[in-house]
mmCIF file of C-alpha atoms in Angstrom:
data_model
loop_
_atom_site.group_PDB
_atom_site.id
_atom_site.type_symbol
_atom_site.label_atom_id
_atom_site.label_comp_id
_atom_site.label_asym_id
_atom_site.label_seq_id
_atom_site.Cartn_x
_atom_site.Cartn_y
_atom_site.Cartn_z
ATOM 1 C CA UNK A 1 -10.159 13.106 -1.675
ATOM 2 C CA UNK A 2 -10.852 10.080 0.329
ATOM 3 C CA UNK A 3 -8.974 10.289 4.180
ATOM 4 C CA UNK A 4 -8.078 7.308 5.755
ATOM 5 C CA UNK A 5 -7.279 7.340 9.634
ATOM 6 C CA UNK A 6 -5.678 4.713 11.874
ATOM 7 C CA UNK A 7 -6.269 4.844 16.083
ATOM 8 C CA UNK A 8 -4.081 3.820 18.046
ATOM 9 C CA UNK A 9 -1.052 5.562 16.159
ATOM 10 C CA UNK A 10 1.097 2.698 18.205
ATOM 11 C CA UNK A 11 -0.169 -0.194 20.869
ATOM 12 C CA UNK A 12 1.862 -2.264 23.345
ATOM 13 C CA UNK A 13 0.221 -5.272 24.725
ATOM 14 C CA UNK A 14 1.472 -8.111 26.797
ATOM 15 C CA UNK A 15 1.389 -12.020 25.033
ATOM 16 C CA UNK A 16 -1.899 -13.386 24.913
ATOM 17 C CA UNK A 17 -4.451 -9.561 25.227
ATOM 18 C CA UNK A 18 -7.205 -9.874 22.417
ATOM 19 C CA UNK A 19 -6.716 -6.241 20.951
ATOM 20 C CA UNK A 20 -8.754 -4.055 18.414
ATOM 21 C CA UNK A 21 -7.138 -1.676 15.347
ATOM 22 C CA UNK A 22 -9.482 0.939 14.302
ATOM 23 C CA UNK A 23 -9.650 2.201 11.182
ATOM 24 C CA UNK A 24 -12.048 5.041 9.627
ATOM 25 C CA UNK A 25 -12.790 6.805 6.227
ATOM 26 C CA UNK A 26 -14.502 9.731 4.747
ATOM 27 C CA UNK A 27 -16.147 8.624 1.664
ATOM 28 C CA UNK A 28 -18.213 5.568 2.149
ATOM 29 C CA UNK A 29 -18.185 4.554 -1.699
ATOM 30 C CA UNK A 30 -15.740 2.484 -0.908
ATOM 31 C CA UNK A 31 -14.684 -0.537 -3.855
ATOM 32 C CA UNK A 32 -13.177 -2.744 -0.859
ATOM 33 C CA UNK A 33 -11.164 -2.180 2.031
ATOM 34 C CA UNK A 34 -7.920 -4.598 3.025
ATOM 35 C CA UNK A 35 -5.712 -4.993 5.684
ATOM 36 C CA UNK A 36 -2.118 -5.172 5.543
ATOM 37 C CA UNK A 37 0.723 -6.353 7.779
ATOM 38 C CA UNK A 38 4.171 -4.452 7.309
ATOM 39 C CA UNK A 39 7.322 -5.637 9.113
ATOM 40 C CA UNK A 40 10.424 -3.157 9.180
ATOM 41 C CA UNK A 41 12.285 -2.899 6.038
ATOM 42 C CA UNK A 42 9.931 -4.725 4.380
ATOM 43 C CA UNK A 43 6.850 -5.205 1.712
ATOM 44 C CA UNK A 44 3.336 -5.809 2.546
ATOM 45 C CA UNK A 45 1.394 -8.727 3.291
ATOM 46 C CA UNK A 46 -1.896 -9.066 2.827
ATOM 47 C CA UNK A 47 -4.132 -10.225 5.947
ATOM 48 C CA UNK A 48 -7.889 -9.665 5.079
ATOM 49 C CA UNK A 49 -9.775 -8.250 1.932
ATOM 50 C CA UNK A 50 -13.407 -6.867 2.502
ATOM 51 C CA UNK A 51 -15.517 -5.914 0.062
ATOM 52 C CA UNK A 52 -18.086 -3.180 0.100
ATOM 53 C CA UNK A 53 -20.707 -5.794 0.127
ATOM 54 C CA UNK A 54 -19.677 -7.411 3.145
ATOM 55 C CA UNK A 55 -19.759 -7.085 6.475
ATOM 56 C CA UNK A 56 -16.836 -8.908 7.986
ATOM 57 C CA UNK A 57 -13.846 -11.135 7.000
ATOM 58 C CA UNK A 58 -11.860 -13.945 9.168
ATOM 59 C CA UNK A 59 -8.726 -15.796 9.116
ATOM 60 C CA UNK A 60 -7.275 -17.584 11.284
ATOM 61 C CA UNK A 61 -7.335 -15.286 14.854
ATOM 62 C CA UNK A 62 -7.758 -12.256 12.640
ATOM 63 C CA UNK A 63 -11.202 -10.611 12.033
ATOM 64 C CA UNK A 64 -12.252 -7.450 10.288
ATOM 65 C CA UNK A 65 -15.443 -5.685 10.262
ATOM 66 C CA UNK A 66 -16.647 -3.265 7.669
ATOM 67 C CA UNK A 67 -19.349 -0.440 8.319
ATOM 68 C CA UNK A 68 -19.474 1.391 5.255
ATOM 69 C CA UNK A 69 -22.016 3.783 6.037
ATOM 70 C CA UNK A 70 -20.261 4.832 9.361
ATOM 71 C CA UNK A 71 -17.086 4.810 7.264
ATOM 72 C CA UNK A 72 -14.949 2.340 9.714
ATOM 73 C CA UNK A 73 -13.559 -0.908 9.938
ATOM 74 C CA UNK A 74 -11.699 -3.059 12.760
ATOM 75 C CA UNK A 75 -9.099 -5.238 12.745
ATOM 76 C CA UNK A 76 -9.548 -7.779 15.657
ATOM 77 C CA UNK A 77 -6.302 -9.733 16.631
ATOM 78 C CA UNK A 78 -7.136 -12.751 19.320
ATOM 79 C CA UNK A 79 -4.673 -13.957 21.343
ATOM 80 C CA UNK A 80 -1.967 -11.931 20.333
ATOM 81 C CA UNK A 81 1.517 -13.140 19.840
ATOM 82 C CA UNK A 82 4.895 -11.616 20.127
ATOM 83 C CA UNK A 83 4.736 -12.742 16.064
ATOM 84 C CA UNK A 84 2.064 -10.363 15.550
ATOM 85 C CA UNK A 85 4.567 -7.182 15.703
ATOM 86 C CA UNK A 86 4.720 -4.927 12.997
ATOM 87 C CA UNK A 87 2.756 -2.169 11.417
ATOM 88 C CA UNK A 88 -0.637 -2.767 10.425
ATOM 89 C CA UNK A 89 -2.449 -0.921 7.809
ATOM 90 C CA UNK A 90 -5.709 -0.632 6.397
ATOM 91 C CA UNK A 91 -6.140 0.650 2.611
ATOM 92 C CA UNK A 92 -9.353 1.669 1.207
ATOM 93 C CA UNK A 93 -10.279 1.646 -2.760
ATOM 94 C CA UNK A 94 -12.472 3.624 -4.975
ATOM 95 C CA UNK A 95 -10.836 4.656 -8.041
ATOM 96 C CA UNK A 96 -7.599 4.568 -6.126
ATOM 97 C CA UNK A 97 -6.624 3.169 -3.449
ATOM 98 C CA UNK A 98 -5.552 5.195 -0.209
ATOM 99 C CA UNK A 99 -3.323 4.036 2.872
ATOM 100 C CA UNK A 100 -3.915 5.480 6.622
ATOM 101 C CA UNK A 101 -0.721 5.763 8.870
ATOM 102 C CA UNK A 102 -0.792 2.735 10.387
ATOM 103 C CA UNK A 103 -0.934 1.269 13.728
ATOM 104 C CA UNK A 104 2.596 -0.125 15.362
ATOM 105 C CA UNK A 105 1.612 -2.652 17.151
ATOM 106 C CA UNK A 106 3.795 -4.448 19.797
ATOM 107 C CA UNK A 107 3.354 -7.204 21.297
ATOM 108 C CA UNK A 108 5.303 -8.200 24.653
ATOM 109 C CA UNK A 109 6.246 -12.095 25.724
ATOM 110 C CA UNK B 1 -3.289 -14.324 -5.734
ATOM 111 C CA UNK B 2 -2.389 -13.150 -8.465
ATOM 112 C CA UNK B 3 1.609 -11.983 -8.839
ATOM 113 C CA UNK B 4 2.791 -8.646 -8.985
ATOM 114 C CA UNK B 5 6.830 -8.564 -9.478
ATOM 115 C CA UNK B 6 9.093 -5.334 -8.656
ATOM 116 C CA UNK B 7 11.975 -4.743 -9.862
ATOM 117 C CA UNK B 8 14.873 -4.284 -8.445
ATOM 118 C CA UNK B 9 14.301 -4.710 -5.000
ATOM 119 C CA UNK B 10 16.880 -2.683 -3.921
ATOM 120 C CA UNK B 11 19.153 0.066 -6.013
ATOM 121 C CA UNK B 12 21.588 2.450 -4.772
ATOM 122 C CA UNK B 13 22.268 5.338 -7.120
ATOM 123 C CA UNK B 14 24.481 8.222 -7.796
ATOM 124 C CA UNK B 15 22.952 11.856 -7.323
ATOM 125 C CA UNK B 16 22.481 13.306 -10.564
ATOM 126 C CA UNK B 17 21.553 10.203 -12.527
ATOM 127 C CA UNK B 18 18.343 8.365 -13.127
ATOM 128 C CA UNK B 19 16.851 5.120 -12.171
ATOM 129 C CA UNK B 20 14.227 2.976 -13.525
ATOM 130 C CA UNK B 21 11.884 0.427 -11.824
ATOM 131 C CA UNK B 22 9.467 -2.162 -13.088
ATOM 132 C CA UNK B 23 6.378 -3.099 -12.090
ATOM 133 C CA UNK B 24 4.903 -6.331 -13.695
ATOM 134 C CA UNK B 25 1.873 -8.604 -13.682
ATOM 135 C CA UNK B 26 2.512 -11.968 -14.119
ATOM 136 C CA UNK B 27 -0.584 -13.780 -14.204
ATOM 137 C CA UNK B 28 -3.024 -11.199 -14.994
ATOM 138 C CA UNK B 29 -3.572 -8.078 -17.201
ATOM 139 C CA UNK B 30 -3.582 -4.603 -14.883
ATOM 140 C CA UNK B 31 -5.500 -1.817 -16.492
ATOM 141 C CA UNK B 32 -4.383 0.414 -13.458
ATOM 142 C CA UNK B 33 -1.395 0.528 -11.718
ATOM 143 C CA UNK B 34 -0.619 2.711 -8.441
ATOM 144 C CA UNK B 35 2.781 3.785 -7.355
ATOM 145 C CA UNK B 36 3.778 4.697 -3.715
ATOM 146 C CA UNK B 37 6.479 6.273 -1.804
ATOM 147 C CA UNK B 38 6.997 5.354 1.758
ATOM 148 C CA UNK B 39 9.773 7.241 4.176
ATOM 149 C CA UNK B 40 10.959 6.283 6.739
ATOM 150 C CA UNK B 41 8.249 5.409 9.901
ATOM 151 C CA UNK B 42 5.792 6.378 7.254
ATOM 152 C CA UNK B 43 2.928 5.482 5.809
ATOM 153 C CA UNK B 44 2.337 4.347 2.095
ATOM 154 C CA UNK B 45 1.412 7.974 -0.034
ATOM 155 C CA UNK B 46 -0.382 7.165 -3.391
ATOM 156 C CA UNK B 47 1.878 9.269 -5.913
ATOM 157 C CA UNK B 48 -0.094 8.195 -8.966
ATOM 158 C CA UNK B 49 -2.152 6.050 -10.885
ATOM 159 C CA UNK B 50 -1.916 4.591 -14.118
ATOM 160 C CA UNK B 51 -4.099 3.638 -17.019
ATOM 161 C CA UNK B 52 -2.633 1.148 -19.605
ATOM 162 C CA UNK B 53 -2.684 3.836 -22.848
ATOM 163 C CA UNK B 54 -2.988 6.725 -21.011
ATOM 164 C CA UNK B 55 -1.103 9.306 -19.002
ATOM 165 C CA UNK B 56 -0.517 8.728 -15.390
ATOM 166 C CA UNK B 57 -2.601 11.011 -12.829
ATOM 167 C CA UNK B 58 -0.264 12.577 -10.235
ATOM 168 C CA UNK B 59 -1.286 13.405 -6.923
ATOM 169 C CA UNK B 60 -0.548 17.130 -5.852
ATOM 170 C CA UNK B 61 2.912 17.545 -5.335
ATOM 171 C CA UNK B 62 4.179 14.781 -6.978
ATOM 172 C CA UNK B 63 6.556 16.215 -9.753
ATOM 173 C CA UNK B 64 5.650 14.614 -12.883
ATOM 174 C CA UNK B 65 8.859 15.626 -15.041
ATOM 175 C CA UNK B 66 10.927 13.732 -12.213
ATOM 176 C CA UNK B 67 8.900 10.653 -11.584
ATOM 177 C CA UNK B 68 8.108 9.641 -15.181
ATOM 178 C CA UNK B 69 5.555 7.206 -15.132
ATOM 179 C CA UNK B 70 4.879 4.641 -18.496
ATOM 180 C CA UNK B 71 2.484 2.210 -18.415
ATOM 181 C CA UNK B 72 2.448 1.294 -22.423
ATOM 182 C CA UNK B 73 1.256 -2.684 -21.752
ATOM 183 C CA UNK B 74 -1.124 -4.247 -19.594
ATOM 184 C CA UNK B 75 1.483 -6.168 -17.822
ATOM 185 C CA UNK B 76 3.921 -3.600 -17.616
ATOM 186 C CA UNK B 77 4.165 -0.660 -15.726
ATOM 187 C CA UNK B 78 7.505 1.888 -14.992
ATOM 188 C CA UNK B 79 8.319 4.469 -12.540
ATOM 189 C CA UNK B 80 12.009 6.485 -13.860
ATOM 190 C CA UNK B 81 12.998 8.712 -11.073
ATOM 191 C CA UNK B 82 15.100 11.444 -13.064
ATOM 192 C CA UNK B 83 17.772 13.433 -11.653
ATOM 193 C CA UNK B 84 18.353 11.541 -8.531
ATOM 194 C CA UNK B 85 18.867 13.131 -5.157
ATOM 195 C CA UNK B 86 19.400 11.994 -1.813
ATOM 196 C CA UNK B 87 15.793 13.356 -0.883
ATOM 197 C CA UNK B 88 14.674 10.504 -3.344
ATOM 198 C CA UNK B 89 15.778 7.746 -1.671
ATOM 199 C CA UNK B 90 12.367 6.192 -0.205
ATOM 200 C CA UNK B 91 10.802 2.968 -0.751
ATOM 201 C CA UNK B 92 9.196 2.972 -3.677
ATOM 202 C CA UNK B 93 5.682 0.291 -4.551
ATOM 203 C CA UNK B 94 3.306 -0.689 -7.227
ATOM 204 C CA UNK B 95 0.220 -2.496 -7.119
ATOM 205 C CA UNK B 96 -1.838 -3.187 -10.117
ATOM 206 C CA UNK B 97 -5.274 -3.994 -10.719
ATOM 207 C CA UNK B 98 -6.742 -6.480 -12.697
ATOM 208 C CA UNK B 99 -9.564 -5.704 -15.456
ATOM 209 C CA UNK B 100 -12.803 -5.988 -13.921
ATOM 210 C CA UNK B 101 -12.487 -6.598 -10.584
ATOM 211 C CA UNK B 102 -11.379 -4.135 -7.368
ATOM 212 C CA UNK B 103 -8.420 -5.833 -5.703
ATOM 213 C CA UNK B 104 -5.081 -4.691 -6.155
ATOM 214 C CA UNK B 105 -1.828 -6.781 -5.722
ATOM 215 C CA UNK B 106 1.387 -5.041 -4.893
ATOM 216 C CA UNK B 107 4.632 -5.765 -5.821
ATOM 217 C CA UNK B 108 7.466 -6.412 -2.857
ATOM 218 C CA UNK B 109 8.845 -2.629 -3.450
ATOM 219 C CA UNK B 110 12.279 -1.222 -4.439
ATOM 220 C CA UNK B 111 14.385 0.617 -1.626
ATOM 221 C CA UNK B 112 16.131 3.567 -3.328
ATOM 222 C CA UNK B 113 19.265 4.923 -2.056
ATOM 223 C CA UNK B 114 20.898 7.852 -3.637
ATOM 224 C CA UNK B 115 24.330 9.071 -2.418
#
């Protein structure tokens, strides 16, 4: 059964710190891997979709890198914002599709 | 994207009785559809997957007599909680999958309460 893990369990950061979210998996025959962003109380929004093919994905001051065969992926947040609070999690599909814990990320004006 | 709609969003419940919640795509046909549960300062746990035509696949420890999963359409999937108790209440998602392809869209979840 495919294991998903999320480090930092929870990160504080002053306004304006570039920060990293680390995520990691045991099976590398991976479909795709995506990033969500979940604020309290509420649903999830997708932020970045990699598939197993690629490498990395942007948007906006969000990156995310894939290594499959190291079984890990980042989530790189530039110039953070006190917006950019919430939970982030990274979900990774084969035949289903697996959640780690998350990281609760704060971010400090 | 394509559109996955929940329904309800939110439902509070009696203990004792049962509750149903839909899962639908709107713009696309899902051959698989997942359902989560999500406690409080939790993460997302996959409970089980669905195959349009087919019986759902539980993950261990998931009851399947209480959560009663159908998923007779390819737009349609439902998750009945039976026998409702106030260990139940939870936030409840889908996401489906559309033929062919690997990304799954999830719907914008159901907060259970039972009292």
């Amino acid at each position: 059964k495919q294991e998903v893990t999320q480090i930092p369990a929870a990160l504080s950061v002053p306004e304006g710190e570039n920060l990293v979210l680390n995520c990691s998996f045991t099976d590398s025959a991976i479909y795709n891997l995506q990033w969500f962003r979940q604020d309290p109380g509420k649903g999830l929004t997708s932020l970045l979709l990699i598939q197993s093919s690629q490498r990395e994905q942007t948007s906006g001051r969000l990156n995310a890198s894939l290594d499959k065969s190291s079984g890990r992926s980042t989530l790189y947040i530039a110039a953070s914002q006190p917006g950019d609070s919430a939970t982030y999690l990274c979900a990774v599909s084969i035949d289903d599709m697996r959640f780690g814990a998350g990281t609760r990320l704060t971010v400090k004006p | 994207g394509a559109v996955v709609s929940q329904h309800p969003s939110r439902v509070i419940c009696k203990s004792g009785t049962s509750v149903k919640i839909e899962c639908r795509s709107l713009d696309f046909q899902a051959t698989t559809m997942f359902w989560y549960r999500q406690f409080p300062k939790q993460s997302l746990m996959l409970m089980a997957t669905s195959n349009e035509g087919s019986k759902a696949t539980y993950e261990q420890g998931v009851e399947k007599d209480k959560f009663l999963i159908n998923h007779a359409s390819l737009t349609l999937s439902t998750l009945t909680v039976t026998s409702a108790h106030p260990e139940d209440s939870s936030f409840y998602i889908c996401s489906a999958r559309d033929t062919g392809t690997t990304e799954a869209f999830f719907g914008q979840g159901t907060r259970l309460t039972v009292v």
